[in-house]
Short mmCIF file of C-alpha atoms in Angstrom, two decimals:
data_model
loop_
_atom_site.label_atom_id
_atom_site.label_comp_id
_atom_site.label_asym_id
_atom_site.label_seq_id
_atom_site.Cartn_x
_atom_site.Cartn_y
_atom_site.Cartn_z
CA MET A 1 -137.23 -95.92 -75.90
CA LYS A 2 -140.12 -94.73 -78.20
CA PHE A 3 -143.48 -96.35 -78.20
CA ILE A 4 -147.42 -95.47 -78.44
CA ILE A 5 -149.27 -96.16 -75.16
CA GLY A 6 -151.42 -99.58 -75.62
CA ASP A 7 -152.80 -99.00 -72.18
CA ILE A 8 -152.55 -96.91 -68.79
CA ASP A 9 -153.83 -97.57 -65.38
CA TYR A 10 -154.17 -94.31 -63.86
CA ASN A 11 -154.79 -95.44 -59.83
CA LYS A 12 -151.26 -97.25 -60.26
CA LYS A 13 -149.46 -94.94 -62.29
CA ILE A 14 -148.61 -97.64 -64.93
CA ILE A 15 -148.58 -97.15 -68.82
CA TYR A 16 -148.59 -100.32 -70.91
CA LEU A 17 -146.57 -100.59 -74.30
CA TYR A 18 -146.54 -103.52 -76.60
CA LEU A 19 -143.08 -104.84 -77.34
CA ASN A 20 -142.66 -107.37 -79.80
CA GLY A 21 -146.34 -108.01 -79.34
CA ARG A 22 -145.99 -108.44 -75.50
CA LYS A 23 -148.02 -106.14 -72.96
CA THR A 24 -145.35 -104.20 -70.82
CA ALA A 25 -145.76 -102.50 -67.93
CA PHE A 26 -143.89 -99.34 -67.04
CA TYR A 27 -144.52 -97.31 -63.78
CA MET A 28 -143.96 -93.79 -62.38
CA THR A 29 -142.95 -92.44 -59.04
CA ASN A 30 -145.51 -89.65 -57.68
CA LYS A 31 -143.16 -87.26 -58.73
CA VAL A 32 -143.15 -88.45 -62.16
CA ALA A 33 -146.89 -88.72 -62.43
CA LYS A 34 -147.76 -85.44 -60.89
CA THR A 35 -145.43 -83.75 -63.70
CA PHE A 36 -146.44 -85.88 -66.65
CA MET A 37 -149.53 -88.18 -66.21
CA VAL A 38 -151.93 -85.01 -67.57
CA TYR A 39 -150.46 -85.61 -70.93
CA LEU A 40 -150.71 -89.46 -70.82
CA LYS A 41 -153.79 -91.48 -72.33
CA LYS A 42 -153.84 -94.59 -74.70
CA GLY A 43 -152.55 -93.63 -78.31
CA ILE A 44 -150.08 -91.08 -77.32
CA LEU A 45 -146.36 -91.54 -78.90
CA VAL A 46 -143.86 -91.38 -75.40
CA ASP A 47 -140.32 -91.54 -75.50
CA PHE A 48 -138.90 -92.00 -71.85
CA GLU A 49 -135.68 -93.12 -70.09
CA VAL A 50 -135.88 -96.25 -67.41
CA SER A 51 -134.18 -97.49 -64.36
CA ALA A 52 -133.07 -100.99 -63.75
CA ARG A 53 -135.46 -100.86 -60.85
CA HIS A 54 -138.85 -103.26 -61.15
CA LYS A 55 -142.22 -103.18 -58.95
CA LYS A 56 -144.76 -105.88 -58.59
CA PHE A 57 -148.20 -104.35 -58.20
CA GLY A 58 -150.53 -107.39 -58.01
CA GLN A 59 -149.26 -109.90 -60.78
CA VAL A 60 -148.18 -106.98 -62.86
CA LYS A 61 -144.20 -106.41 -62.81
CA ALA A 62 -143.55 -102.94 -64.21
CA GLN A 63 -140.09 -101.16 -64.47
CA GLN A 64 -139.66 -97.63 -63.30
CA ILE A 65 -139.73 -94.46 -65.60
CA LEU A 66 -136.99 -92.03 -64.77
CA PHE A 67 -138.03 -89.20 -67.35
CA PHE A 68 -139.76 -88.33 -70.60
CA ASN A 69 -138.04 -86.90 -73.38
CA LYS A 70 -140.69 -86.71 -75.62
CA ILE A 71 -144.61 -86.87 -75.37
CA VAL A 72 -146.90 -86.34 -78.42
CA GLN A 73 -149.96 -86.52 -79.66
CA LEU A 74 -150.42 -88.17 -82.89
CA ASN A 75 -153.96 -87.21 -84.17
CA PRO A 76 -154.13 -83.98 -84.12
CA HIS A 77 -150.71 -83.86 -84.17
CA LYS A 78 -149.46 -81.74 -80.77
CA VAL A 79 -146.61 -81.94 -78.84
CA PHE A 80 -146.93 -81.77 -75.05
CA TYR A 81 -143.61 -82.29 -74.22
CA ASP A 82 -140.23 -82.20 -75.64
CA ILE A 83 -136.92 -82.08 -73.75
CA ASN A 84 -134.91 -80.58 -76.54
CA LEU A 85 -137.62 -77.65 -77.39
CA LEU A 86 -137.51 -77.04 -73.97
CA ARG A 87 -133.53 -76.50 -73.82
CA GLY A 88 -133.46 -74.57 -76.77
CA ASP A 89 -136.18 -71.95 -75.14
CA ILE A 90 -133.79 -71.66 -72.17
CA LYS A 91 -130.43 -70.99 -74.35
CA LYS A 92 -132.97 -68.31 -75.94
CA ILE A 93 -134.11 -66.62 -72.90
CA PHE A 94 -130.18 -66.07 -71.74
CA LYS A 95 -129.33 -64.86 -75.41
CA LYS A 96 -132.13 -62.04 -74.95
CA ASN A 97 -130.36 -60.38 -71.76
CA LYS A 98 -127.24 -58.73 -71.04
CA ASN A 99 -127.02 -57.81 -67.51
CA TYR A 100 -128.13 -59.91 -64.40
CA LEU A 101 -128.58 -59.00 -60.71
CA PHE A 102 -127.57 -62.03 -58.56
CA MET A 103 -129.36 -61.69 -55.21
CA ASP A 104 -130.07 -63.48 -52.17
CA PHE A 105 -131.48 -62.84 -48.91
CA GLU A 106 -131.14 -63.86 -45.25
CA MET A 107 -133.91 -64.00 -42.81
CA THR A 108 -134.76 -63.86 -39.28
CA MET A 109 -135.66 -66.73 -37.72
CA PRO A 110 -138.60 -67.51 -34.70
CA PRO A 111 -137.45 -67.52 -30.96
CA TYR A 112 -137.55 -70.70 -29.51
CA TYR A 113 -140.81 -69.99 -27.64
CA SER A 114 -143.06 -67.79 -29.28
CA ASP A 115 -146.63 -67.38 -30.24
CA PHE A 116 -146.00 -64.66 -32.86
CA PHE A 117 -143.16 -64.02 -35.63
CA VAL A 118 -143.07 -62.72 -39.24
CA ALA A 119 -140.26 -63.77 -40.85
CA GLU A 120 -138.17 -60.38 -42.04
CA ILE A 121 -135.21 -59.67 -44.52
CA ILE A 122 -132.70 -58.68 -42.75
CA GLN A 123 -129.73 -59.08 -44.90
CA ALA A 124 -129.20 -58.83 -48.21
CA GLY A 125 -126.58 -59.42 -50.82
CA TYR A 126 -126.30 -58.73 -54.26
CA LEU A 127 -124.14 -58.26 -57.14
CA VAL A 128 -124.53 -56.82 -60.98
CA SER A 129 -122.90 -58.69 -63.72
CA LYS A 130 -122.73 -59.91 -67.24
CA PRO A 131 -121.87 -63.38 -68.27
CA TYR A 132 -118.38 -64.37 -67.07
CA GLU A 133 -117.93 -61.12 -66.20
CA ASP A 134 -116.53 -58.96 -63.01
CA PRO A 135 -119.41 -57.03 -61.23
CA ILE A 136 -120.66 -54.12 -61.89
CA VAL A 137 -122.09 -53.47 -58.63
CA THR A 138 -121.44 -55.58 -55.16
CA GLU A 139 -123.10 -54.74 -52.19
CA SER A 140 -124.32 -56.46 -48.83
CA VAL A 141 -126.44 -54.89 -46.35
CA TYR A 142 -128.51 -55.59 -43.13
CA ILE A 143 -131.64 -54.16 -43.21
CA GLU A 144 -133.55 -53.41 -39.86
CA ALA A 145 -136.26 -55.52 -39.06
CA LYS A 146 -139.90 -54.35 -38.52
CA HIS A 147 -140.64 -56.75 -35.82
CA GLN A 148 -137.80 -58.34 -34.60
CA LYS A 149 -136.13 -55.29 -33.00
CA ILE A 150 -133.78 -57.68 -30.99
CA LEU A 151 -132.62 -60.84 -32.94
CA SER A 152 -133.31 -64.09 -31.73
CA LYS A 153 -130.54 -66.31 -30.30
CA ARG A 154 -131.87 -68.70 -33.72
CA THR A 155 -131.04 -65.82 -35.52
CA VAL A 156 -127.82 -64.88 -34.25
CA LYS A 157 -126.34 -68.46 -34.12
CA PHE A 158 -127.38 -68.78 -37.71
CA LEU A 159 -126.40 -66.15 -39.44
CA LYS A 160 -122.98 -65.62 -36.80
CA ILE A 161 -123.90 -62.21 -36.28
CA ASP A 162 -124.02 -60.16 -33.50
CA GLN A 163 -126.88 -57.54 -32.05
CA GLU A 164 -124.08 -54.59 -31.55
CA SER A 165 -122.88 -55.51 -35.19
CA TYR A 166 -125.91 -55.46 -36.65
CA ASP A 167 -127.52 -52.20 -35.23
CA ALA A 168 -124.31 -50.50 -36.30
CA HIS A 169 -124.77 -51.34 -39.95
CA LYS A 170 -128.43 -51.80 -40.65
CA ILE A 171 -130.08 -49.46 -42.54
CA PRO A 172 -134.08 -49.08 -43.13
CA PHE A 173 -135.87 -51.45 -45.63
CA VAL A 174 -136.85 -48.45 -47.63
CA GLU A 175 -133.14 -47.55 -48.42
CA PHE A 176 -132.69 -51.18 -49.91
CA TYR A 177 -136.07 -50.49 -51.69
CA GLU A 178 -134.60 -47.39 -53.33
CA ARG A 179 -131.30 -48.89 -54.16
CA LEU A 180 -133.05 -51.79 -55.74
CA LYS A 181 -135.07 -49.31 -57.63
CA ASN A 182 -132.23 -48.12 -59.09
CA ILE A 183 -130.23 -50.70 -59.93
CA MET A 184 -133.55 -52.07 -61.97
CA THR A 185 -133.97 -48.72 -63.44
CA THR A 186 -130.72 -48.43 -64.39
CA TYR A 187 -129.16 -51.87 -65.33
CA LYS A 188 -132.95 -53.50 -66.56
CA PRO A 189 -131.24 -56.98 -65.09
CA LYS A 190 -133.05 -60.07 -65.03
CA ILE A 191 -132.89 -60.98 -61.44
CA ILE A 192 -131.25 -64.72 -61.03
CA VAL A 193 -132.32 -66.56 -57.31
CA TRP A 194 -131.96 -69.97 -56.56
CA GLY A 195 -135.61 -71.46 -55.93
CA THR A 196 -138.66 -68.89 -55.06
CA ASN A 197 -138.08 -68.29 -51.45
CA ASP A 198 -136.59 -65.24 -52.12
CA ILE A 199 -138.81 -63.75 -54.51
CA LYS A 200 -141.46 -64.68 -51.92
CA ALA A 201 -139.74 -62.34 -49.19
CA LEU A 202 -139.08 -59.92 -51.24
CA ASP A 203 -142.95 -59.66 -52.07
CA GLU A 204 -144.09 -60.17 -48.45
CA MET A 205 -141.59 -57.58 -47.65
CA TYR A 206 -143.60 -54.75 -49.89
CA GLN A 207 -146.51 -55.91 -48.23
CA LEU A 208 -144.84 -55.52 -44.74
CA HIS A 209 -143.83 -52.09 -45.63
CA HIS A 210 -147.05 -50.87 -47.70
CA LEU A 211 -144.43 -49.89 -50.72
CA LYS A 212 -145.37 -50.59 -54.56
CA PRO A 213 -143.44 -53.63 -55.71
CA ILE A 214 -140.73 -52.54 -58.04
CA THR A 215 -140.17 -56.15 -59.45
CA LYS A 216 -142.49 -58.37 -60.83
CA ARG A 217 -141.97 -62.55 -60.96
CA THR A 218 -141.47 -61.95 -64.94
CA ASP A 219 -138.02 -60.00 -63.75
CA PHE A 220 -136.76 -63.23 -62.02
CA ILE A 221 -135.50 -66.31 -63.30
CA ASP A 222 -135.45 -69.38 -60.71
CA LEU A 223 -131.98 -70.88 -61.84
CA LEU A 224 -132.83 -74.20 -59.60
CA LYS A 225 -135.96 -74.49 -61.58
CA VAL A 226 -133.89 -74.12 -64.65
CA HIS A 227 -131.34 -76.56 -63.90
CA LYS A 228 -134.38 -79.00 -62.85
CA ASN A 229 -135.93 -78.53 -66.53
CA TYR A 230 -132.88 -78.30 -68.52
CA PHE A 231 -131.39 -81.41 -67.19
CA ASN A 232 -134.62 -83.33 -66.67
CA VAL A 233 -133.88 -83.54 -63.39
CA LEU A 234 -137.54 -83.95 -60.16
CA ASN A 235 -135.92 -83.36 -57.16
CA ASP A 236 -134.47 -80.35 -55.79
CA ILE A 237 -130.37 -79.55 -56.13
CA GLY A 238 -129.01 -77.54 -53.29
CA LEU A 239 -126.76 -74.41 -54.41
CA PHE A 240 -123.70 -75.51 -53.18
CA LYS A 241 -124.28 -78.97 -54.45
CA ALA A 242 -124.46 -77.43 -58.09
CA TYR A 243 -121.31 -75.51 -57.30
CA GLU A 244 -119.53 -78.74 -56.57
CA THR A 245 -120.77 -80.23 -59.28
CA TYR A 246 -119.77 -77.62 -61.62
CA TYR A 247 -116.30 -76.58 -59.98
CA GLN A 248 -115.42 -80.16 -58.40
CA LYS A 249 -114.35 -78.63 -55.37
CA GLU A 250 -116.12 -77.84 -52.29
CA ALA A 251 -117.55 -74.39 -51.13
CA MET A 252 -117.60 -73.05 -47.63
CA GLN A 253 -121.08 -72.58 -47.00
CA THR A 254 -121.53 -69.35 -44.44
CA HIS A 255 -124.74 -67.93 -44.52
CA ASP A 256 -124.18 -64.58 -45.80
CA ALA A 257 -126.07 -63.41 -48.45
CA LEU A 258 -123.44 -61.57 -50.52
CA ASP A 259 -121.54 -65.17 -50.36
CA ASP A 260 -124.61 -66.96 -51.44
CA ALA A 261 -125.21 -64.44 -54.25
CA LYS A 262 -121.52 -64.93 -55.46
CA VAL A 263 -121.87 -68.81 -55.49
CA THR A 264 -125.11 -68.45 -57.30
CA LYS A 265 -122.98 -66.47 -60.29
CA LEU A 266 -120.54 -68.91 -60.00
CA VAL A 267 -123.23 -71.73 -61.01
CA PHE A 268 -124.76 -69.30 -63.39
CA ASP A 269 -121.67 -68.93 -65.52
CA ALA A 270 -120.87 -72.67 -65.66
CA PHE A 271 -124.67 -73.38 -66.44
CA LEU A 272 -124.35 -71.04 -69.60
CA MET A 273 -121.04 -72.70 -70.10
CA GLU A 274 -122.63 -76.01 -70.17
CA ILE A 275 -124.90 -75.06 -72.56
CA ASN A 276 -123.54 -72.99 -74.91
CA GLN A 277 -120.96 -75.95 -75.49
CA SER A 278 -123.86 -78.41 -76.30
CA ARG A 279 -125.53 -78.60 -79.35
#
């Protein structure tokens, strides 16, 4: 529905519209309000979708706003938010880039009893590919932890690895650093991750090992955030839930970095196909 805001209650997160001459209330959840309230005031044009749910605020009965499609200031004219423009911008981003690095990390986990713990990357799985094509580079490596030389029982149980195998195959972080540097130089890819945890983990490893960062935030595309923005979804979506939605079959979650990177690519390819088929 598309109307001009007649009044607003910022404390209760309610906007009022005049529908057929009647003042009608619509409320926002905390998540919706956190994202959009900053743009809302009397006289703003809004286009939004509602649920069937109603809620009482004292004597006021309000219907729930699910999400906004468009928020526009009329005088002077300014578009604060437009889902169609946002979707167009997302399509442009993916048309610009040719090579993508799909990457996932597994981390050390704290011992059951410990006063000191620093989470470190101990496995990296990654592949370089163009959309819809087979990988040019595929690799999975164990990375030597600086602090947790003996893996905690939690780490071993969660990742299903043993100390002997880890010790036999691990490489120093600086070696992984050089491999990543070579990939960034050779292929100049955008790095696709699901969520921001892996971005933060890599930044922390640079600091831990006193190495100059070879990636910056603009090198990354958070595919989770892209999904939330494109489909106007406020709640987080799990990677494997996204896979199941696209492919209509269950994926086995192994807590293996390379397996997760491969699933990320499959979700990426399905997402590109979805947005390229839509107008």
